[in-house]
Amino acid sequence: MRTVNKWSSDLEIGIGLIDNQHKIIFDLINDLGNAAAAMADKKVIDTLLDVIENYVFRHFEAEEELLAPHPKALEHSVEHYKLIKKFHKFRLGFRNRTHGETLSHDFLCSWFVQHIKEHDIPFYDRIAKGAEQGQGSGVEAYPPQQEERRRHRRIHQQKITDHAILASCYNTSTLKSSSAEIEDISLGGIRFDADVHHQLGDLLVLGCTIGTNFKMKEKVRVVNVSGRSHGAEFVSLSPATEKFLVELYGAVSIRNL
């Protein structure tokens, strides 16, 4: 199949969540092509393949959860499994240096576009037609711009380190310092336990060491409280912490979060 370099409307299936994720995967594959064209180091290419693989897993997980009520959902999940097998076979060849960088981009773009055209679009079309004929809920049952249940998947403390993640906490609203223990973390924010009760909207400065050597100091805003447990969103996440969390996501099995 000829490589497609630009996203087009004929690749859309009509559900905002799925289409947006498809576009992200498409962009990641083009990033791979750009890196190959720039003669990037093999390690850079392999890292990009890591990112693509992790995001594809997240996409398949979201799509399978969305389609779970439909009788043909298992059939579509099998196609996802076949696609991952092809990816792993190709990647093994790449690591053994039997594929060039340009070929890797061409293969992945064809591999991905082919799946959309031959499996996703016909599958969602059948769902839509079934709904029109009164055969139960179909694609219209999903909001066109449905968002994922959580924008950012949480990584639990025990998947990061065997030890508790202890943090210093300065509340800029009360001007008091206290301590906290981080339960989980994501690109969107953190959840932590604290003896001190913080109010909704309080702006905190949290500092901690994650793992053996990453030191984090970030501003967060409290968005929910339940007993000792507090949920807080990051305020202007620093590039260093964002980079660390992106790498952390790639190191943790997302399907087990």
mmCIF file of C-alpha atoms in Angstrom:
data_model
loop_
_atom_site.group_PDB
_atom_site.id
_atom_site.type_symbol
_atom_site.label_atom_id
_atom_site.label_comp_id
_atom_site.label_asym_id
_atom_site.label_seq_id
_atom_site.Cartn_x
_atom_site.Cartn_y
_atom_site.Cartn_z
ATOM 1 C CA MET A 1 0.000 0.000 0.000
ATOM 2 C CA ARG A 2 1.286 3.495 -0.810
ATOM 3 C CA THR A 3 2.363 5.466 2.226
ATOM 4 C CA VAL A 4 -0.053 8.197 3.314
ATOM 5 C CA ASN A 5 1.670 11.327 4.648
ATOM 6 C CA LYS A 6 -1.334 13.493 5.531
ATOM 7 C CA TRP A 7 -4.433 12.763 7.566
ATOM 8 C CA SER A 8 -7.612 12.990 5.493
ATOM 9 C CA SER A 9 -11.327 12.913 6.254
ATOM 10 C CA ASP A 10 -11.735 9.523 4.554
ATOM 11 C CA LEU A 11 -9.841 7.996 7.493
ATOM 12 C CA GLU A 12 -12.375 9.257 10.053
ATOM 13 C CA ILE A 13 -14.841 6.831 11.627
ATOM 14 C CA GLY A 14 -17.111 9.483 13.178
ATOM 15 C CA ILE A 15 -16.382 9.143 16.899
ATOM 16 C CA GLY A 16 -14.313 11.994 18.307
ATOM 17 C CA LEU A 17 -12.414 9.894 20.862
ATOM 18 C CA ILE A 18 -11.278 7.295 18.321
ATOM 19 C CA ASP A 19 -10.563 9.766 15.518
ATOM 20 C CA ASN A 20 -8.445 11.942 17.820
ATOM 21 C CA GLN A 21 -6.414 8.954 18.964
ATOM 22 C CA HIS A 22 -5.959 7.807 15.366
ATOM 23 C CA LYS A 23 -4.625 11.264 14.466
ATOM 24 C CA ILE A 24 -2.135 11.140 17.335
ATOM 25 C CA ILE A 25 -0.841 7.737 16.191
ATOM 26 C CA PHE A 26 -0.651 9.042 12.631
ATOM 27 C CA ASP A 27 1.399 12.051 13.819
ATOM 28 C CA LEU A 28 3.716 9.798 15.837
ATOM 29 C CA ILE A 29 4.383 7.678 12.751
ATOM 30 C CA ASN A 30 5.169 10.804 10.748
ATOM 31 C CA ASP A 31 7.537 11.890 13.529
ATOM 32 C CA LEU A 32 9.286 8.574 12.995
ATOM 33 C CA GLY A 33 9.515 9.301 9.262
ATOM 34 C CA ASN A 34 10.963 12.765 9.934
ATOM 35 C CA ALA A 35 13.552 11.330 12.307
ATOM 36 C CA ALA A 36 14.537 8.741 9.709
ATOM 37 C CA ALA A 37 14.832 11.419 7.022
ATOM 38 C CA ALA A 38 17.125 13.399 9.340
ATOM 39 C CA MET A 39 19.363 10.310 9.714
ATOM 40 C CA ALA A 40 18.617 10.108 13.441
ATOM 41 C CA ASP A 41 20.530 7.694 15.636
ATOM 42 C CA LYS A 42 19.173 4.154 15.893
ATOM 43 C CA LYS A 43 18.429 4.722 19.587
ATOM 44 C CA VAL A 44 16.215 7.687 18.685
ATOM 45 C CA ILE A 45 14.288 5.579 16.189
ATOM 46 C CA ASP A 46 13.901 2.781 18.713
ATOM 47 C CA THR A 47 12.617 5.260 21.313
ATOM 48 C CA LEU A 48 10.013 6.541 18.843
ATOM 49 C CA LEU A 49 8.933 2.952 18.220
ATOM 50 C CA ASP A 50 8.543 2.610 22.015
ATOM 51 C CA VAL A 51 6.284 5.658 22.121
ATOM 52 C CA ILE A 52 4.179 4.382 19.203
ATOM 53 C CA GLU A 53 3.800 0.941 20.781
ATOM 54 C CA ASN A 54 2.747 2.347 24.168
ATOM 55 C CA TYR A 55 0.202 4.714 22.672
ATOM 56 C CA VAL A 56 -1.229 2.049 20.349
ATOM 57 C CA PHE A 57 -1.813 -0.175 23.403
ATOM 58 C CA ARG A 58 -3.646 2.704 25.126
ATOM 59 C CA HIS A 59 -5.727 3.310 22.009
ATOM 60 C CA PHE A 60 -6.729 -0.344 21.654
ATOM 61 C CA GLU A 61 -7.640 -0.464 25.340
ATOM 62 C CA ALA A 62 -9.870 2.616 25.006
ATOM 63 C CA GLU A 63 -11.504 1.338 21.806
ATOM 64 C CA GLU A 64 -12.189 -2.123 23.212
ATOM 65 C CA GLU A 65 -13.742 -0.610 26.328
ATOM 66 C CA LEU A 66 -15.936 1.588 24.131
ATOM 67 C CA LEU A 67 -17.083 -1.340 21.985
ATOM 68 C CA ALA A 68 -17.507 -3.880 24.798
ATOM 69 C CA PRO A 69 -21.372 -3.906 24.647
ATOM 70 C CA HIS A 70 -21.441 -4.948 20.970
ATOM 71 C CA PRO A 71 -21.591 -8.625 19.958
ATOM 72 C CA LYS A 72 -18.755 -8.248 17.407
ATOM 73 C CA ALA A 73 -16.396 -6.605 19.890
ATOM 74 C CA LEU A 74 -14.322 -9.770 20.390
ATOM 75 C CA GLU A 75 -13.861 -10.098 16.628
ATOM 76 C CA HIS A 76 -12.447 -6.580 16.489
ATOM 77 C CA SER A 77 -10.194 -7.224 19.495
ATOM 78 C CA VAL A 78 -8.670 -10.175 17.626
ATOM 79 C CA GLU A 79 -7.733 -7.794 14.796
ATOM 80 C CA HIS A 80 -5.975 -5.610 17.349
ATOM 81 C CA TYR A 81 -4.060 -8.650 18.564
ATOM 82 C CA LYS A 82 -2.988 -9.484 14.994
ATOM 83 C CA LEU A 83 -1.875 -5.904 14.469
ATOM 84 C CA ILE A 84 0.299 -5.973 17.591
ATOM 85 C CA LYS A 85 1.845 -9.275 16.479
ATOM 86 C CA LYS A 86 2.778 -7.715 13.131
ATOM 87 C CA PHE A 87 4.266 -4.736 14.933
ATOM 88 C CA HIS A 88 6.384 -6.937 17.211
ATOM 89 C CA LYS A 89 7.599 -9.019 14.259
ATOM 90 C CA PHE A 90 8.567 -5.893 12.386
ATOM 91 C CA ARG A 91 10.265 -4.362 15.417
ATOM 92 C CA LEU A 92 12.321 -7.506 15.958
ATOM 93 C CA GLY A 93 13.494 -7.189 12.369
ATOM 94 C CA PHE A 94 14.363 -3.555 12.938
ATOM 95 C CA ARG A 95 16.420 -4.356 16.032
ATOM 96 C CA ASN A 96 18.230 -7.050 14.038
ATOM 97 C CA ARG A 97 18.867 -4.346 11.423
ATOM 98 C CA THR A 98 17.036 -6.131 8.620
ATOM 99 C CA HIS A 99 14.833 -3.032 8.079
ATOM 100 C CA GLY A 100 15.950 0.513 7.323
ATOM 101 C CA GLU A 101 14.491 3.597 8.948
ATOM 102 C CA THR A 102 12.592 4.641 5.828
ATOM 103 C CA LEU A 103 11.115 1.168 5.510
ATOM 104 C CA SER A 104 10.027 1.298 9.150
ATOM 105 C CA HIS A 105 8.015 4.457 8.494
ATOM 106 C CA ASP A 106 6.504 3.046 5.289
ATOM 107 C CA PHE A 107 5.542 -0.211 6.977
ATOM 108 C CA LEU A 108 3.982 1.397 10.025
ATOM 109 C CA CYS A 109 2.018 3.953 8.036
ATOM 110 C CA SER A 110 0.662 1.258 5.723
ATOM 111 C CA TRP A 111 0.053 -1.095 8.676
ATOM 112 C CA PHE A 112 -1.954 1.557 10.502
ATOM 113 C CA VAL A 113 -3.891 3.045 7.562
ATOM 114 C CA GLN A 114 -4.763 -0.434 6.313
ATOM 115 C CA HIS A 115 -6.258 -1.312 9.700
ATOM 116 C CA ILE A 116 -8.406 1.827 9.712
ATOM 117 C CA LYS A 117 -9.661 1.308 6.158
ATOM 118 C CA GLU A 118 -10.156 -2.459 6.215
ATOM 119 C CA HIS A 119 -11.335 -3.000 9.794
ATOM 120 C CA ASP A 120 -12.245 0.145 11.743
ATOM 121 C CA ILE A 121 -14.341 1.950 9.127
ATOM 122 C CA PRO A 122 -16.339 -1.159 8.021
ATOM 123 C CA PHE A 123 -16.848 -2.187 11.655
ATOM 124 C CA TYR A 124 -18.239 1.165 12.756
ATOM 125 C CA ASP A 125 -20.323 1.376 9.586
ATOM 126 C CA ARG A 126 -21.983 -1.938 10.499
ATOM 127 C CA ILE A 127 -22.714 -0.608 13.987
ATOM 128 C CA ALA A 128 -24.241 2.555 12.553
ATOM 129 C CA LYS A 129 -26.400 0.631 10.070
ATOM 130 C CA GLY A 130 -27.556 -1.716 12.820
ATOM 131 C CA ALA A 131 -28.716 1.271 14.861
ATOM 132 C CA GLU A 132 -30.583 2.745 11.883
ATOM 133 C CA GLN A 133 -32.431 -0.548 11.430
ATOM 134 C CA GLY A 134 -33.412 -0.652 15.109
ATOM 135 C CA GLN A 135 -30.989 -3.417 16.051
ATOM 136 C CA GLY A 136 -29.876 -1.857 19.312
ATOM 137 C CA SER A 137 -27.471 0.896 20.173
ATOM 138 C CA GLY A 138 -24.932 1.851 17.556
ATOM 139 C CA VAL A 139 -22.325 4.458 16.918
ATOM 140 C CA GLU A 140 -24.857 7.236 17.633
ATOM 141 C CA ALA A 141 -25.029 6.037 21.216
ATOM 142 C CA TYR A 142 -21.605 7.581 21.774
ATOM 143 C CA PRO A 143 -21.214 11.375 21.961
ATOM 144 C CA PRO A 144 -19.354 12.619 18.834
ATOM 145 C CA GLN A 145 -16.676 14.308 20.962
ATOM 146 C CA GLN A 146 -16.591 11.818 23.819
ATOM 147 C CA GLU A 147 -13.505 12.217 25.988
ATOM 148 C CA GLU A 148 -11.604 9.466 27.716
ATOM 149 C CA ARG A 149 -12.776 8.689 31.237
ATOM 150 C CA ARG A 150 -9.417 9.941 32.491
ATOM 151 C CA ARG A 151 -7.331 12.219 30.354
ATOM 152 C CA HIS A 152 -4.144 10.942 31.997
ATOM 153 C CA ARG A 153 -3.704 7.456 33.397
ATOM 154 C CA ARG A 154 -2.469 7.369 36.983
ATOM 155 C CA ILE A 155 0.702 5.512 37.844
ATOM 156 C CA HIS A 156 0.428 4.089 41.353
ATOM 157 C CA GLN A 157 3.281 4.550 43.795
ATOM 158 C CA GLN A 158 4.023 0.828 44.010
ATOM 159 C CA LYS A 159 4.679 0.721 40.253
ATOM 160 C CA ILE A 160 7.299 3.449 40.586
ATOM 161 C CA THR A 161 9.226 2.405 43.694
ATOM 162 C CA ASP A 162 9.107 -0.112 46.538
ATOM 163 C CA HIS A 163 9.322 2.718 49.053
ATOM 164 C CA ALA A 164 6.823 5.377 50.064
ATOM 165 C CA ILE A 165 7.130 8.664 48.163
ATOM 166 C CA LEU A 166 7.311 11.280 50.908
ATOM 167 C CA ALA A 167 6.869 14.930 50.024
ATOM 168 C CA SER A 168 7.216 18.300 51.690
ATOM 169 C CA CYS A 169 4.116 20.441 51.298
ATOM 170 C CA TYR A 170 3.898 24.219 51.596
ATOM 171 C CA ASN A 171 0.398 25.702 51.497
ATOM 172 C CA THR A 172 0.605 29.188 49.978
ATOM 173 C CA SER A 173 -2.909 29.935 51.251
ATOM 174 C CA THR A 174 -2.206 29.216 54.945
ATOM 175 C CA LEU A 175 1.577 29.791 54.758
ATOM 176 C CA LYS A 176 2.114 26.520 56.635
ATOM 177 C CA SER A 177 4.413 23.605 55.885
ATOM 178 C CA SER A 178 3.500 19.951 56.330
ATOM 179 C CA SER A 179 4.282 16.522 54.918
ATOM 180 C CA ALA A 180 2.447 14.279 52.486
ATOM 181 C CA GLU A 181 2.706 10.800 50.974
ATOM 182 C CA ILE A 182 2.084 10.497 47.232
ATOM 183 C CA GLU A 183 -0.340 7.700 46.292
ATOM 184 C CA ASP A 184 -0.238 8.075 42.525
ATOM 185 C CA ILE A 185 0.853 10.509 39.862
ATOM 186 C CA SER A 186 -0.028 11.384 36.275
ATOM 187 C CA LEU A 187 0.752 14.079 33.726
ATOM 188 C CA GLY A 188 -2.357 15.844 34.992
ATOM 189 C CA GLY A 189 -1.660 15.832 38.714
ATOM 190 C CA ILE A 190 -1.191 13.775 41.855
ATOM 191 C CA ARG A 191 -3.113 12.152 44.674
ATOM 192 C CA PHE A 192 -1.573 12.279 48.116
ATOM 193 C CA ASP A 193 -2.316 11.490 51.763
ATOM 194 C CA ALA A 194 -1.797 14.228 54.327
ATOM 195 C CA ASP A 195 -2.465 14.650 58.049
ATOM 196 C CA VAL A 196 -3.172 18.332 57.433
ATOM 197 C CA HIS A 197 -6.513 19.070 55.798
ATOM 198 C CA HIS A 198 -6.193 21.256 52.690
ATOM 199 C CA GLN A 199 -9.145 23.147 51.237
ATOM 200 C CA LEU A 200 -10.413 22.982 47.667
ATOM 201 C CA GLY A 201 -8.561 25.538 45.572
ATOM 202 C CA ASP A 202 -5.523 25.743 47.889
ATOM 203 C CA LEU A 203 -2.276 26.283 46.001
ATOM 204 C CA LEU A 204 0.487 24.008 47.286
ATOM 205 C CA VAL A 205 4.177 23.618 46.546
ATOM 206 C CA LEU A 206 5.101 19.932 46.689
ATOM 207 C CA GLY A 207 8.675 18.713 46.737
ATOM 208 C CA CYS A 208 9.858 15.105 46.729
ATOM 209 C CA THR A 209 12.311 12.601 45.324
ATOM 210 C CA ILE A 210 10.827 9.963 43.034
ATOM 211 C CA GLY A 211 12.801 6.772 42.622
ATOM 212 C CA THR A 212 16.504 7.077 43.351
ATOM 213 C CA ASN A 213 17.450 10.451 41.922
ATOM 214 C CA PHE A 214 14.626 12.463 40.339
ATOM 215 C CA LYS A 215 13.819 15.521 42.440
ATOM 216 C CA MET A 216 10.457 17.160 41.794
ATOM 217 C CA LYS A 217 9.189 20.508 43.019
ATOM 218 C CA GLU A 218 5.871 21.594 41.528
ATOM 219 C CA LYS A 219 2.932 23.862 42.200
ATOM 220 C CA VAL A 220 -0.392 22.034 42.468
ATOM 221 C CA ARG A 221 -3.984 23.108 43.112
ATOM 222 C CA VAL A 222 -6.275 20.994 45.312
ATOM 223 C CA VAL A 223 -9.305 19.842 43.293
ATOM 224 C CA ASN A 224 -10.860 17.178 45.536
ATOM 225 C CA VAL A 225 -10.598 16.007 49.140
ATOM 226 C CA SER A 226 -11.780 12.796 50.804
ATOM 227 C CA GLY A 227 -10.572 12.405 54.370
ATOM 228 C CA ARG A 228 -6.767 12.291 54.320
ATOM 229 C CA SER A 229 -6.698 11.810 50.569
ATOM 230 C CA HIS A 230 -6.276 14.886 48.363
ATOM 231 C CA GLY A 231 -6.374 15.174 44.578
ATOM 232 C CA ALA A 232 -4.422 18.039 43.029
ATOM 233 C CA GLU A 233 -3.773 19.237 39.498
ATOM 234 C CA PHE A 234 -0.407 20.521 38.312
ATOM 235 C CA VAL A 235 -0.079 24.254 37.735
ATOM 236 C CA SER A 236 2.360 24.986 34.880
ATOM 237 C CA LEU A 237 4.108 21.598 34.964
ATOM 238 C CA SER A 238 7.853 22.067 34.474
ATOM 239 C CA PRO A 239 9.515 20.582 31.350
ATOM 240 C CA ALA A 240 11.806 18.433 33.521
ATOM 241 C CA THR A 241 8.896 16.796 35.387
ATOM 242 C CA GLU A 242 6.888 16.397 32.183
ATOM 243 C CA LYS A 243 9.833 14.639 30.516
ATOM 244 C CA PHE A 244 10.292 12.385 33.545
ATOM 245 C CA LEU A 245 6.597 11.405 33.599
ATOM 246 C CA VAL A 246 6.485 10.735 29.852
ATOM 247 C CA GLU A 247 9.480 8.414 30.239
ATOM 248 C CA LEU A 248 7.840 6.840 33.291
ATOM 249 C CA TYR A 249 4.699 6.055 31.297
ATOM 250 C CA GLY A 250 6.824 4.267 28.728
ATOM 251 C CA ALA A 251 8.494 2.185 31.445
ATOM 252 C CA VAL A 252 5.283 0.988 33.091
ATOM 253 C CA SER A 253 2.903 -1.567 31.577
ATOM 254 C CA ILE A 254 -0.119 0.621 30.852
ATOM 255 C CA ARG A 255 -2.487 -2.326 30.676
ATOM 256 C CA ASN A 256 -1.770 -3.034 34.366
ATOM 257 C CA LEU A 257 -2.431 0.475 35.656
#
